[in-house]
Coordinates of N, CA and C and ligand atoms in Angstrom, one line a residue:
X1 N 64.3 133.8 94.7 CA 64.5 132.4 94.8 C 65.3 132.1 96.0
X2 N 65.2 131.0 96.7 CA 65.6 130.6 98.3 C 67.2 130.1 97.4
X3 N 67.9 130.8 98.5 CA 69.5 130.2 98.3 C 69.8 129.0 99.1
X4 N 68.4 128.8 99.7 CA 69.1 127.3 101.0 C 67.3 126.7 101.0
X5 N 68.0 125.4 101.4 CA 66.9 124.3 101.4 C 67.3 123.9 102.6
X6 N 65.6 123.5 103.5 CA 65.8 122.9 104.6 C 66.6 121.4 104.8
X7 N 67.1 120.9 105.6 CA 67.4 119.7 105.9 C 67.1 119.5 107.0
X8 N 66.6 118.2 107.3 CA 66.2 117.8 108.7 C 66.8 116.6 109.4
X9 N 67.1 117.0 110.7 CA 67.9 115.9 110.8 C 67.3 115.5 112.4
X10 N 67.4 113.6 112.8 CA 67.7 113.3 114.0 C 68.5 112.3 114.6
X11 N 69.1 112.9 115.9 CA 70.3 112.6 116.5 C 70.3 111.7 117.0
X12 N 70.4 110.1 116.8 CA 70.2 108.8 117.1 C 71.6 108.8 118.2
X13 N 71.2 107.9 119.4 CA 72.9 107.2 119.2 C 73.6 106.4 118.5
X14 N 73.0 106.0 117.5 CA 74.1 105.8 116.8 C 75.1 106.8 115.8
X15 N 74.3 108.0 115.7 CA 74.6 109.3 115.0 C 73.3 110.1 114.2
X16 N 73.8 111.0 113.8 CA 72.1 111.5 113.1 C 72.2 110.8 111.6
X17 N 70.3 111.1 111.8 CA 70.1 110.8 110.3 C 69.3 111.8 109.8
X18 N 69.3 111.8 108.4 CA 68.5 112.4 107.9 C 67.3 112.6 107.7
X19 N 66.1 113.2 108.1 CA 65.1 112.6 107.5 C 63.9 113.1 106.6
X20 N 63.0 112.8 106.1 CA 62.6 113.2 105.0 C 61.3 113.5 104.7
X21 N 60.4 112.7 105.3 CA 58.9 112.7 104.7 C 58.4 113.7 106.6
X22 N 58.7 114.4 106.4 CA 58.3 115.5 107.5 C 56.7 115.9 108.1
X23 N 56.3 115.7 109.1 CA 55.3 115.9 109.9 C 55.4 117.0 110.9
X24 N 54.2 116.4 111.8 CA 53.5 116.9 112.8 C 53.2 116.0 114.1
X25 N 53.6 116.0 115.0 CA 53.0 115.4 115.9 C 52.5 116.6 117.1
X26 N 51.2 115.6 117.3 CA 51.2 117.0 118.6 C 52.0 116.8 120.2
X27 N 52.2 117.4 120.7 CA 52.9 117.8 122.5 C 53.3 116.4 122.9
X28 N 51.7 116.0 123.6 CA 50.9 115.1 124.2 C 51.8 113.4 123.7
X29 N 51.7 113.6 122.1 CA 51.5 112.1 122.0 C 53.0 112.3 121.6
X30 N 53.8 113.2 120.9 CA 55.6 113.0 121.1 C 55.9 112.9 122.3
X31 N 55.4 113.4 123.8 CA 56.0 113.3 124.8 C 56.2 111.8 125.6
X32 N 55.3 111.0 124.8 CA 54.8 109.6 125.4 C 55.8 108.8 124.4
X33 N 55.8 109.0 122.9 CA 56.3 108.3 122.1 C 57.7 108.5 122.2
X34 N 58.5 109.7 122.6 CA 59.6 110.2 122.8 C 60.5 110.6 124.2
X35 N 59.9 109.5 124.9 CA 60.1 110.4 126.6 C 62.0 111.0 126.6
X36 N 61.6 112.1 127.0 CA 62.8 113.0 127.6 C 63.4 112.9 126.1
X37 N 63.0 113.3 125.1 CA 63.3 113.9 123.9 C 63.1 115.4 123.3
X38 N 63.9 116.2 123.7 CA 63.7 117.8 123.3 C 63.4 118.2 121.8
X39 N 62.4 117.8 120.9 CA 62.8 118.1 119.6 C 62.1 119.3 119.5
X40 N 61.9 119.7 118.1 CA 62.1 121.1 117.2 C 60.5 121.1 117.5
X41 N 60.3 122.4 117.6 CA 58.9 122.7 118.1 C 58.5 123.3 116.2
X42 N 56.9 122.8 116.1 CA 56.5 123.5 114.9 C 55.6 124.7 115.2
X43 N 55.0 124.3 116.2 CA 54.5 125.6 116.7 C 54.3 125.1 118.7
X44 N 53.3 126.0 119.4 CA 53.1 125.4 120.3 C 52.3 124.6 121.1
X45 N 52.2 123.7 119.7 CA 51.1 122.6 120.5 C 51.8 121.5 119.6
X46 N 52.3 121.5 118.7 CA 52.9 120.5 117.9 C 54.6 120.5 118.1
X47 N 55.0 119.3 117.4 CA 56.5 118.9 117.5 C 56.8 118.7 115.5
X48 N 58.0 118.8 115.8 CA 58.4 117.7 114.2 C 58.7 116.5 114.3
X49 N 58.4 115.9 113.0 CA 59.0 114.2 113.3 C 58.6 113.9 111.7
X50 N 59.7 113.2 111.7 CA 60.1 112.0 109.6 C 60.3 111.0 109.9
X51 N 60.7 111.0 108.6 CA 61.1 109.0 108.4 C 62.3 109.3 107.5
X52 N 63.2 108.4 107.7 CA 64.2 108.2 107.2 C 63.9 107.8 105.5
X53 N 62.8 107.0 105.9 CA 62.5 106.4 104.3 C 60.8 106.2 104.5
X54 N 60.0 105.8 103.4 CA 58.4 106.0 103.3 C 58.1 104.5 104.1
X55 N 57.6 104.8 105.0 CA 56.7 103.2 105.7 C 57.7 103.3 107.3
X56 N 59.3 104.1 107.4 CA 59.9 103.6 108.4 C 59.3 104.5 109.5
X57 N 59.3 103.9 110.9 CA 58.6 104.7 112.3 C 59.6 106.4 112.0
X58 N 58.1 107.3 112.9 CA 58.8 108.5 112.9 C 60.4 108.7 113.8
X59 N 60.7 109.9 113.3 CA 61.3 109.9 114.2 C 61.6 111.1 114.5
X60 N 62.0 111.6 115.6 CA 62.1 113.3 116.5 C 63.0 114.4 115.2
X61 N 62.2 115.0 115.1 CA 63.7 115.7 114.4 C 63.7 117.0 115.1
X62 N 65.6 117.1 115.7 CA 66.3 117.5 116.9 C 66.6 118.5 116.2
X63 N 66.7 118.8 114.6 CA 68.1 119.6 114.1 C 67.2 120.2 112.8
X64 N 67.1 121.1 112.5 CA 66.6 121.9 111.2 C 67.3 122.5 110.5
X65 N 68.4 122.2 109.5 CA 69.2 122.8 109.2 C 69.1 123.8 107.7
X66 N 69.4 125.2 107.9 CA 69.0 125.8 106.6 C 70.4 125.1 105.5
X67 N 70.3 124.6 104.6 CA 71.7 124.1 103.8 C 71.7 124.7 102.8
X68 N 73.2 125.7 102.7 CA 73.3 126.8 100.9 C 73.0 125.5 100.0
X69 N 72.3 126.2 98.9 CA 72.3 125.5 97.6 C 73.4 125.5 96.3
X70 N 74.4 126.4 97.4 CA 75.6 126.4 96.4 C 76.8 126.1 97.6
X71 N 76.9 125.5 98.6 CA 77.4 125.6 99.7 C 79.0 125.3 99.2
X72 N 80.1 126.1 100.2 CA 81.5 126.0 100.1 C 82.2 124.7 100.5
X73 N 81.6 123.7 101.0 CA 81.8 122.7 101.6 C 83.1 122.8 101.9
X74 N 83.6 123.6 103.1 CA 84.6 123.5 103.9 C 84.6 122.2 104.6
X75 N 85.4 122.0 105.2 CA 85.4 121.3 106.7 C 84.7 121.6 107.6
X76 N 84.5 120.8 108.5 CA 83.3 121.2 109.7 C 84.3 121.8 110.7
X77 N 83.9 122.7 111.1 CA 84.6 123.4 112.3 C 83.7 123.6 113.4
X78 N 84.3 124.6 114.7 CA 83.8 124.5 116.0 C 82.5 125.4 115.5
X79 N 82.9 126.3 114.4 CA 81.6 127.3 114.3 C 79.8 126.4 113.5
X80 N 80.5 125.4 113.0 CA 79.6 124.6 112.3 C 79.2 123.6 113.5
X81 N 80.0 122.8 114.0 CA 79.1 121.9 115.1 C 79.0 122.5 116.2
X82 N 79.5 123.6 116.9 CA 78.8 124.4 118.0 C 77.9 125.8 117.5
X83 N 77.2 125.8 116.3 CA 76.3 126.3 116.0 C 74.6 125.9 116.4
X84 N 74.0 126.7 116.2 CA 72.8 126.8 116.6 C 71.8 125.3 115.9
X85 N 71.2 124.5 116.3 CA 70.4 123.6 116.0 C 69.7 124.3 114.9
X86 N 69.5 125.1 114.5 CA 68.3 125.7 113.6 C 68.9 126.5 112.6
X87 N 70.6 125.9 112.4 CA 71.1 127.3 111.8 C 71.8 127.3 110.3
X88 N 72.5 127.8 109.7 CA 72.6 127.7 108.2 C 73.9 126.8 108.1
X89 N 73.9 126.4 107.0 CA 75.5 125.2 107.4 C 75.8 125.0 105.9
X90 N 76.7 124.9 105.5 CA 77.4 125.1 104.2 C 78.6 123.9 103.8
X91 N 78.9 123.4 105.1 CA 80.4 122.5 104.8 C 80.3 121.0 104.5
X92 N 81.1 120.3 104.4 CA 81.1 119.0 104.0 C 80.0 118.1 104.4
X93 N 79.8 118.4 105.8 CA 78.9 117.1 106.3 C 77.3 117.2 106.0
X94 N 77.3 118.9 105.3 CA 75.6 118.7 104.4 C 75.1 119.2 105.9
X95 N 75.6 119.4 106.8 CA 74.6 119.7 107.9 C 74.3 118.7 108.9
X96 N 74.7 117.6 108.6 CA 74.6 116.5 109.6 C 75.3 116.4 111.0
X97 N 76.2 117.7 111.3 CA 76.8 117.8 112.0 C 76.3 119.4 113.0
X98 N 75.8 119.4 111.9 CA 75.6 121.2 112.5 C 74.7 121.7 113.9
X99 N 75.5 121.9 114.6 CA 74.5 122.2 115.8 C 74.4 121.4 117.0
X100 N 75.5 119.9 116.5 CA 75.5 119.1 117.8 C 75.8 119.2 118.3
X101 N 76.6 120.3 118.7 CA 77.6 120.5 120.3 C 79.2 119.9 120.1
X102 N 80.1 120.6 120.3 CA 81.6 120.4 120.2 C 81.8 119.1 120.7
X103 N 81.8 118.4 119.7 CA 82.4 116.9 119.9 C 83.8 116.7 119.6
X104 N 85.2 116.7 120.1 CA 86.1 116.6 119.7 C 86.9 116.0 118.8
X105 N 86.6 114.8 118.6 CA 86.9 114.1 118.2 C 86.6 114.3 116.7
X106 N 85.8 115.0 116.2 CA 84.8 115.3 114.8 C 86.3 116.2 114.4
X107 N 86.8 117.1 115.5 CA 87.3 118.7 115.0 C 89.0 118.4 114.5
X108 N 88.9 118.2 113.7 CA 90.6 118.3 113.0 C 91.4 119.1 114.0
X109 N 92.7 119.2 113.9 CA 93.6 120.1 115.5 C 93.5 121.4 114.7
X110 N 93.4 121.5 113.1 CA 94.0 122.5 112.2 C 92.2 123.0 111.5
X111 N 91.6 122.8 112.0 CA 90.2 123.3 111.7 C 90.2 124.4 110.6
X112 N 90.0 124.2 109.1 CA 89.8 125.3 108.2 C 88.5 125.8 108.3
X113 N 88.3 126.9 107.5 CA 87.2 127.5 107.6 C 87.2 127.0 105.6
Ligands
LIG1 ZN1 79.3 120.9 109.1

C-alpha cells in the first residue's frame, strides 16, 4: 500500500494552488496556451495541466508533490521549500510550498524540523 498520495500543484502570482482534475496537454498547444511557462513534463511530447475545480480553465501544474499519508506536519523549512519540485513533503503547508525556492519571508528565523 502507497504511504504518499500525489498532490499537484500551480504556482500562480498570486500563490499556488492546488489542483485536481489532472490531464494532458501536448508540447505544441501548452507552449501557446502557456508562453514562457516551464511545467511538469508527463512524458516527452506532453505536459500536465488541472483545474482547481470541474468546469475551471486549465492550468500548468509546476509542482508534483509526493505527500505522506501519515505526514509529521512540521513547519516548513529551507529543506521543504528549497526542495525538489517533484519531491516528498510531509509538513504543514500539505506541500503547497514545497519546492518553490527559498522565499524568506515564508522561513521562521528558528526553522524546526
Ligand atoms: Zn512545506
Amino acid at each position: 500500500m502507497s504511504t504518499t498520495r500525489m498532490r499537484y500543484f500551480s504556482d500562480q502570482p498570486s500563490g499556488p494552488v492546488e489542483l485536481l482534475t489532472i490531464t494532458t496537454m501536448d508540447n505544441a498547444q501548452f507552449a501557446q496556451v502557456f508562453p514562457g511557462v516551464c511545467g511538469l513534463r508527463s512524458d516527452g511530447f506532453q505536459k500536465l495541466v488541472g483545474r482547481v475545480v470541474p468546469g475551471a480553465p486549465y492550468l500548468p501544474v509546476t509542482r508534483r508533490i509526493d505527500y505522506k499519508r501519515r505526514p509529521s506536519l512540521h513547519v516548513c523549512n529551507a529543506k521543504c521549500v528549497g526542495g525538489k519540485p517533484t519531491g516528498t513533503c510531509e509538513c504543514q503547508c500539505g506541500g503547497a510550498h514545497h519546492g518553490r525556492g527559498l522565499i524568506t519571508d515564508l522561513l521562521p528565523s528558528a526553522a524546526r524540523h
